[in-house]
Structures are given as structure tokens and as C-alpha cells.
């Protein structure tokens, strides 16, 4: 009896010790609570935190810059500060977040959109003027924009060989580096197709309703448009709705691209309404949790691939990959063991292996 009590006490104490020592992370999510992309992004982070034994709190800014800065101030200057703050340079907010972090003792890590070169000319880079800003990780946004555009333009060029055709583009928030880099990819692809004419690029702020209202006007202004590039899935759906209401047929007489991983967009691709689909960056926050877990355990990711990294997470999907990704997304936990991606105890490992591959195998 005494032995059982002693064993029970040991495991209770062990659990309490692990709970007290677990690294705590706050993520300032710039999106809306029910926005498909940012909701799935948060779910992937939570799955990683659960596997890695970390505490994760997610605060949604609801696409409100001032709200995000208020949240940052509360996290960084309040009483119950986390070990780590993960944030996005949405609407160029990062320099103010860095300023708020001075003297807080909180380590900072940037995801998705890090500081621009112009911003870093003032703030310095990671581990420089702000030594607690320990790293950043972004996806290959320019390549994503290029992959979508290239696929669309090739399809249209095959349909009308030797003939000129017209293109419309729907981008995100103008002051967001991710949107800017996707646009750069679009422009690189357009340069390869001299017969393609970009009639207009508009900023729909990642929003379905805004893209819908813009598209209603643009499709009537440019009735010959046959290719529509969208920097995310929500804007693609808004533009597709407008096209359908005007008598066009997405996937048949008008080609649309989309980017993201919602079940809705994956099914739209499988149904043939979306002609070019790119996905992968919803996993980035989860991979960031692996880096922070290892850093907290004494394995500095700066020594295993660098403190600032661009990861090739975006991938152009085909039907088979789309089906497998949809299956993973519809299962809780994504069928991944995030501990397998950690380098703790793996001295021979040179770098991390983050990609979309585990979710499309």
C-alpha cells in the first residue's frame, strides 16, 4: 500500500513539475476567429503544442491593427508574461511590437511576414538591437504567387494557342509583405507569357465580400477576362461568385487560382471550379513551435539552419495530393507526431525538415 502511494505521489509530482516547466507561448493571430485560414493555422499550432508539451494561448486581432497592438502591449507589459511571443508583421506592425517588448524578458519570434529590409534598416535584424527577437520563419510566398499564375497562364495558352488573353488579379492587404511577395511571383510569371495582358490588380484585403463587390464591377469593365489570379481562397470565392452571377463558368470559360487549405477550397479544386491551387503555409506556426520547443530545451535552431529561414512550404497541388491533404485536415491532430520533427537529442541532425510532404504522403 505504501509503495503504491509513493508511486502515485511520484507521478503527481512529476506531472506538476513538467506542467510548471512547460514553455509558454502566446501567438498574436492577425486574422478573424472564424477565418478559415487563420483558424486552421491555429489548430495546427495547437496540435504541435499538445505533442510537444507546451502551453499555447492564441489571441485573435480580428483584422484590427490597433487591437493587435493592444494585445501585444498586454502580453509584453502585463503581469503574466509568457516565455515566447509569436507574431506577424501584418500591416507593418512589427517595429512597434519590438518596441513594446523591450525589457519584458519575453523572447519573440516572427512568422509568415517578417520585417521588411527597410524596417530592419531601422530596427536591426534578429538578435541585434533587439536581442530577445530570436528568429523568424516565412514561407516561399513569391514562389507561391508564381506557381498559381504559371499554372493558370499555361492552361489558358493551351486553350487559345497564339492568341492574346486578359488577366485580373486580386491581392491581399497592400501593407503586408506576404501579399507583396505573391504579387512579385505573379509578375514573374506574366513576364514569361507576352500574350497575357494584366488589366488590373486590386487589393481585396483577403476578404471574400470585398473581392465579390470588386469583381462585379471589374468583370463588367473587362468582359474579355479569362484568367483570374487570387492571392488566397477567400478572394477567389468572392470573385467566382461574381463571375457566376454574371453568367460565367469557373473552370470552363474562366480560370481561377486559389491559395490555402480549407476543405471548401480543396473540394472546389477537386470539382474543377478552381484551376490552380497552392497550399502549405498553414503549417508554418506549428513548425515554429518545434523551433521554440527546441530552443527552450537548449538546442538553438540558429545552429541548425539559421535564425532566419524561408521554408519551401508552398506546393502546387494535383488531384491526388489534394485528396490526401483533405483527409489529413479532416482528422484531429493531423496524424502527425510533432516530436519526430524536433532535433532535441539528435546531435547528428544538421537542419530541420519542414514541408507539406507529411500531410500528402
mmCIF file of N, CA and C in Angstrom, residues 216-273:
data_model
loop_
_atom_site.group_PDB
_atom_site.id
_atom_site.type_symbol
_atom_site.label_atom_id
_atom_site.label_comp_id
_atom_site.label_asym_id
_atom_site.label_seq_id
_atom_site.Cartn_x
_atom_site.Cartn_y
_atom_site.Cartn_z
ATOM 1 N N UNK A 216 -17.629 42.182 -59.332
ATOM 2 C CA UNK A 216 -18.852 42.537 -60.066
ATOM 3 C C UNK A 216 -18.597 43.712 -61.006
ATOM 4 N N UNK A 217 -17.849 44.683 -60.549
ATOM 5 C CA UNK A 217 -17.536 45.846 -61.389
ATOM 6 C C UNK A 217 -16.478 45.506 -62.443
ATOM 7 N N UNK A 218 -15.434 44.809 -62.006
ATOM 8 C CA UNK A 218 -14.313 44.557 -62.903
ATOM 9 C C UNK A 218 -14.681 43.633 -64.065
ATOM 10 N N UNK A 219 -15.487 42.611 -63.791
ATOM 11 C CA UNK A 219 -15.854 41.683 -64.857
ATOM 12 C C UNK A 219 -16.737 42.362 -65.908
ATOM 13 N N UNK A 220 -17.473 43.368 -65.504
ATOM 14 C CA UNK A 220 -18.271 44.123 -66.469
ATOM 15 C C UNK A 220 -17.412 45.159 -67.197
ATOM 16 N N UNK A 221 -16.413 45.691 -66.503
ATOM 17 C CA UNK A 221 -15.489 46.641 -67.131
ATOM 18 C C UNK A 221 -14.597 45.934 -68.140
ATOM 19 N N UNK A 222 -14.193 44.681 -67.818
ATOM 20 C CA UNK A 222 -13.309 43.900 -68.687
ATOM 21 C C UNK A 222 -13.988 42.571 -69.027
ATOM 22 N N UNK A 223 -14.960 42.585 -69.916
ATOM 23 C CA UNK A 223 -15.746 41.360 -70.181
ATOM 24 C C UNK A 223 -14.961 40.237 -70.847
ATOM 25 N N UNK A 224 -13.771 40.542 -71.378
ATOM 26 C CA UNK A 224 -12.994 39.504 -72.064
ATOM 27 C C UNK A 224 -12.016 38.776 -71.150
ATOM 28 N N UNK A 225 -11.983 39.138 -69.870
ATOM 29 C CA UNK A 225 -11.053 38.487 -68.946
ATOM 30 C C UNK A 225 -11.349 36.987 -68.866
ATOM 31 N N UNK A 226 -10.293 36.175 -68.973
ATOM 32 C CA UNK A 226 -10.476 34.722 -68.890
ATOM 33 C C UNK A 226 -9.612 34.083 -67.808
ATOM 34 N N UNK A 227 -8.691 34.848 -67.199
ATOM 35 C CA UNK A 227 -7.806 34.327 -66.159
ATOM 36 C C UNK A 227 -7.897 35.240 -64.937
ATOM 37 N N UNK A 228 -8.144 34.625 -63.774
ATOM 38 C CA UNK A 228 -8.285 35.391 -62.530
ATOM 39 C C UNK A 228 -7.344 34.811 -61.483
ATOM 40 N N UNK A 229 -6.355 35.599 -61.121
ATOM 41 C CA UNK A 229 -5.359 35.216 -60.097
ATOM 42 C C UNK A 229 -5.784 35.805 -58.765
ATOM 43 N N UNK A 230 -5.842 34.975 -57.721
ATOM 44 C CA UNK A 230 -6.208 35.441 -56.382
ATOM 45 C C UNK A 230 -5.152 34.993 -55.389
ATOM 46 N N UNK A 231 -4.776 35.884 -54.497
ATOM 47 C CA UNK A 231 -3.703 35.596 -53.545
ATOM 48 C C UNK A 231 -4.152 34.738 -52.369
ATOM 49 N N UNK A 232 -5.454 34.471 -52.242
ATOM 50 C CA UNK A 232 -5.916 33.480 -51.267
ATOM 51 C C UNK A 232 -7.255 32.901 -51.716
ATOM 52 N N UNK A 233 -7.779 31.963 -50.947
ATOM 53 C CA UNK A 233 -9.007 31.289 -51.361
ATOM 54 C C UNK A 233 -10.252 32.132 -51.146
ATOM 55 N N UNK A 234 -10.308 32.921 -50.064
ATOM 56 C CA UNK A 234 -11.495 33.717 -49.790
ATOM 57 C C UNK A 234 -11.762 34.709 -50.927
ATOM 58 N N UNK A 235 -10.728 35.368 -51.407
ATOM 59 C CA UNK A 235 -10.907 36.313 -52.509
ATOM 60 C C UNK A 235 -11.308 35.582 -53.793
ATOM 61 N N UNK A 236 -10.752 34.393 -53.997
ATOM 62 C CA UNK A 236 -11.123 33.602 -55.173
ATOM 63 C C UNK A 236 -12.612 33.270 -55.147
ATOM 64 N N UNK A 237 -13.115 32.880 -53.981
ATOM 65 C CA UNK A 237 -14.533 32.536 -53.888
ATOM 66 C C UNK A 237 -15.426 33.749 -54.126
ATOM 67 N N UNK A 238 -15.007 34.913 -53.632
ATOM 68 C CA UNK A 238 -15.786 36.119 -53.893
ATOM 69 C C UNK A 238 -15.837 36.441 -55.373
ATOM 70 N N UNK A 239 -14.687 36.347 -56.041
ATOM 71 C CA UNK A 239 -14.638 36.620 -57.477
ATOM 72 C C UNK A 239 -15.423 35.568 -58.268
ATOM 73 N N UNK A 240 -15.353 34.321 -57.833
ATOM 74 C CA UNK A 240 -16.088 33.261 -58.529
ATOM 75 C C UNK A 240 -17.596 33.465 -58.408
ATOM 76 N N UNK A 241 -18.040 33.911 -57.245
ATOM 77 C CA UNK A 241 -19.469 34.175 -57.068
ATOM 78 C C UNK A 241 -19.938 35.257 -58.035
ATOM 79 N N UNK A 242 -19.138 36.330 -58.139
ATOM 80 C CA UNK A 242 -19.496 37.408 -59.060
ATOM 81 C C UNK A 242 -19.522 36.910 -60.495
ATOM 82 N N UNK A 243 -18.529 36.107 -60.872
ATOM 83 C CA UNK A 243 -18.478 35.585 -62.236
ATOM 84 C C UNK A 243 -19.702 34.726 -62.549
ATOM 85 N N UNK A 244 -20.074 33.887 -61.598
ATOM 86 C CA UNK A 244 -21.228 33.005 -61.793
ATOM 87 C C UNK A 244 -22.505 33.814 -61.966
ATOM 88 N N UNK A 245 -22.664 34.842 -61.157
ATOM 89 C CA UNK A 245 -23.862 35.682 -61.258
ATOM 90 C C UNK A 245 -23.928 36.421 -62.587
ATOM 91 N N UNK A 246 -22.771 36.632 -63.203
ATOM 92 C CA UNK A 246 -22.728 37.323 -64.496
ATOM 93 C C UNK A 246 -22.747 36.342 -65.675
ATOM 94 N N UNK A 247 -23.008 35.071 -65.378
ATOM 95 C CA UNK A 247 -23.171 34.083 -66.440
ATOM 96 C C UNK A 247 -21.902 33.382 -66.874
ATOM 97 N N UNK A 248 -20.799 33.587 -66.151
ATOM 98 C CA UNK A 248 -19.556 32.893 -66.488
ATOM 99 C C UNK A 248 -19.487 31.548 -65.760
ATOM 100 N N UNK A 249 -18.591 30.665 -66.219
ATOM 101 C CA UNK A 249 -18.498 29.312 -65.672
ATOM 102 C C UNK A 249 -17.064 29.058 -65.185
ATOM 103 N N UNK A 250 -16.822 29.226 -63.871
ATOM 104 C CA UNK A 250 -15.467 28.974 -63.325
ATOM 105 C C UNK A 250 -14.996 27.567 -63.651
ATOM 106 N N UNK A 251 -13.768 27.494 -64.150
ATOM 107 C CA UNK A 251 -13.189 26.209 -64.510
ATOM 108 C C UNK A 251 -13.465 25.798 -65.936
ATOM 109 N N UNK A 252 -14.355 26.541 -66.619
ATOM 110 C CA UNK A 252 -14.679 26.210 -68.010
ATOM 111 C C UNK A 252 -14.344 27.374 -68.948
ATOM 112 N N UNK A 253 -15.016 28.518 -68.786
ATOM 113 C CA UNK A 253 -14.677 29.652 -69.642
ATOM 114 C C UNK A 253 -13.897 30.736 -68.889
ATOM 115 N N UNK A 254 -13.582 30.475 -67.643
ATOM 116 C CA UNK A 254 -12.771 31.400 -66.851
ATOM 117 C C UNK A 254 -11.974 30.582 -65.844
ATOM 118 N N UNK A 255 -10.660 30.779 -65.830
ATOM 119 C CA UNK A 255 -9.779 30.024 -64.938
ATOM 120 C C UNK A 255 -9.455 30.844 -63.685
ATOM 121 N N UNK A 256 -9.579 30.194 -62.526
ATOM 122 C CA UNK A 256 -9.313 30.845 -61.241
ATOM 123 C C UNK A 256 -8.207 30.105 -60.497
ATOM 124 N N UNK A 257 -7.381 30.880 -59.797
ATOM 125 C CA UNK A 257 -6.408 30.278 -58.877
ATOM 126 C C UNK A 257 -6.860 30.536 -57.451
ATOM 127 N N UNK A 258 -6.305 29.764 -56.528
ATOM 128 C CA UNK A 258 -6.566 29.986 -55.103
ATOM 129 C C UNK A 258 -5.375 29.464 -54.316
ATOM 130 N N UNK A 259 -5.279 29.944 -53.094
ATOM 131 C CA UNK A 259 -4.199 29.531 -52.209
ATOM 132 C C UNK A 259 -4.785 29.352 -50.823
ATOM 133 N N UNK A 260 -4.556 28.213 -50.230
ATOM 134 C CA UNK A 260 -4.927 27.879 -48.854
ATOM 135 C C UNK A 260 -5.329 26.423 -48.761
ATOM 136 N N UNK A 261 -5.977 26.078 -47.666
ATOM 137 C CA UNK A 261 -6.173 24.661 -47.368
ATOM 138 C C UNK A 261 -7.537 24.350 -46.777
ATOM 139 N N UNK A 262 -8.492 25.271 -46.876
ATOM 140 C CA UNK A 262 -9.809 24.996 -46.296
ATOM 141 C C UNK A 262 -10.449 23.825 -47.035
ATOM 142 N N UNK A 263 -11.248 23.012 -46.345
ATOM 143 C CA UNK A 263 -11.965 21.942 -47.047
ATOM 144 C C UNK A 263 -12.762 22.473 -48.235
ATOM 145 N N UNK A 264 -13.280 23.694 -48.097
ATOM 146 C CA UNK A 264 -14.070 24.287 -49.182
ATOM 147 C C UNK A 264 -13.227 24.462 -50.444
ATOM 148 N N UNK A 265 -12.020 24.989 -50.303
ATOM 149 C CA UNK A 265 -11.209 25.232 -51.500
ATOM 150 C C UNK A 265 -10.643 23.923 -52.051
ATOM 151 N N UNK A 266 -10.321 22.967 -51.176
ATOM 152 C CA UNK A 266 -9.841 21.676 -51.655
ATOM 153 C C UNK A 266 -10.924 20.976 -52.475
ATOM 154 N N UNK A 267 -12.158 21.052 -52.017
ATOM 155 C CA UNK A 267 -13.260 20.412 -52.752
ATOM 156 C C UNK A 267 -13.553 21.163 -54.052
ATOM 157 N N UNK A 268 -13.428 22.501 -54.023
ATOM 158 C CA UNK A 268 -13.655 23.286 -55.239
ATOM 159 C C UNK A 268 -12.626 22.931 -56.307
ATOM 160 N N UNK A 269 -11.407 22.642 -55.879
ATOM 161 C CA UNK A 269 -10.384 22.212 -56.836
ATOM 162 C C UNK A 269 -10.726 20.833 -57.396
ATOM 163 N N UNK A 270 -11.133 19.929 -56.515
ATOM 164 C CA UNK A 270 -11.484 18.580 -56.971
ATOM 165 C C UNK A 270 -12.701 18.606 -57.892
ATOM 166 N N UNK A 271 -13.601 19.586 -57.684
ATOM 167 C CA UNK A 271 -14.789 19.719 -58.533
ATOM 168 C C UNK A 271 -14.488 20.414 -59.860
ATOM 169 N N UNK A 272 -13.276 20.967 -59.995
ATOM 170 C CA UNK A 272 -12.901 21.615 -61.238
ATOM 171 C C UNK A 272 -13.201 23.089 -61.324
ATOM 172 N N UNK A 273 -13.739 23.684 -60.262
ATOM 173 C CA UNK A 273 -14.026 25.125 -60.301
ATOM 174 C C UNK A 273 -12.749 25.951 -60.126
#
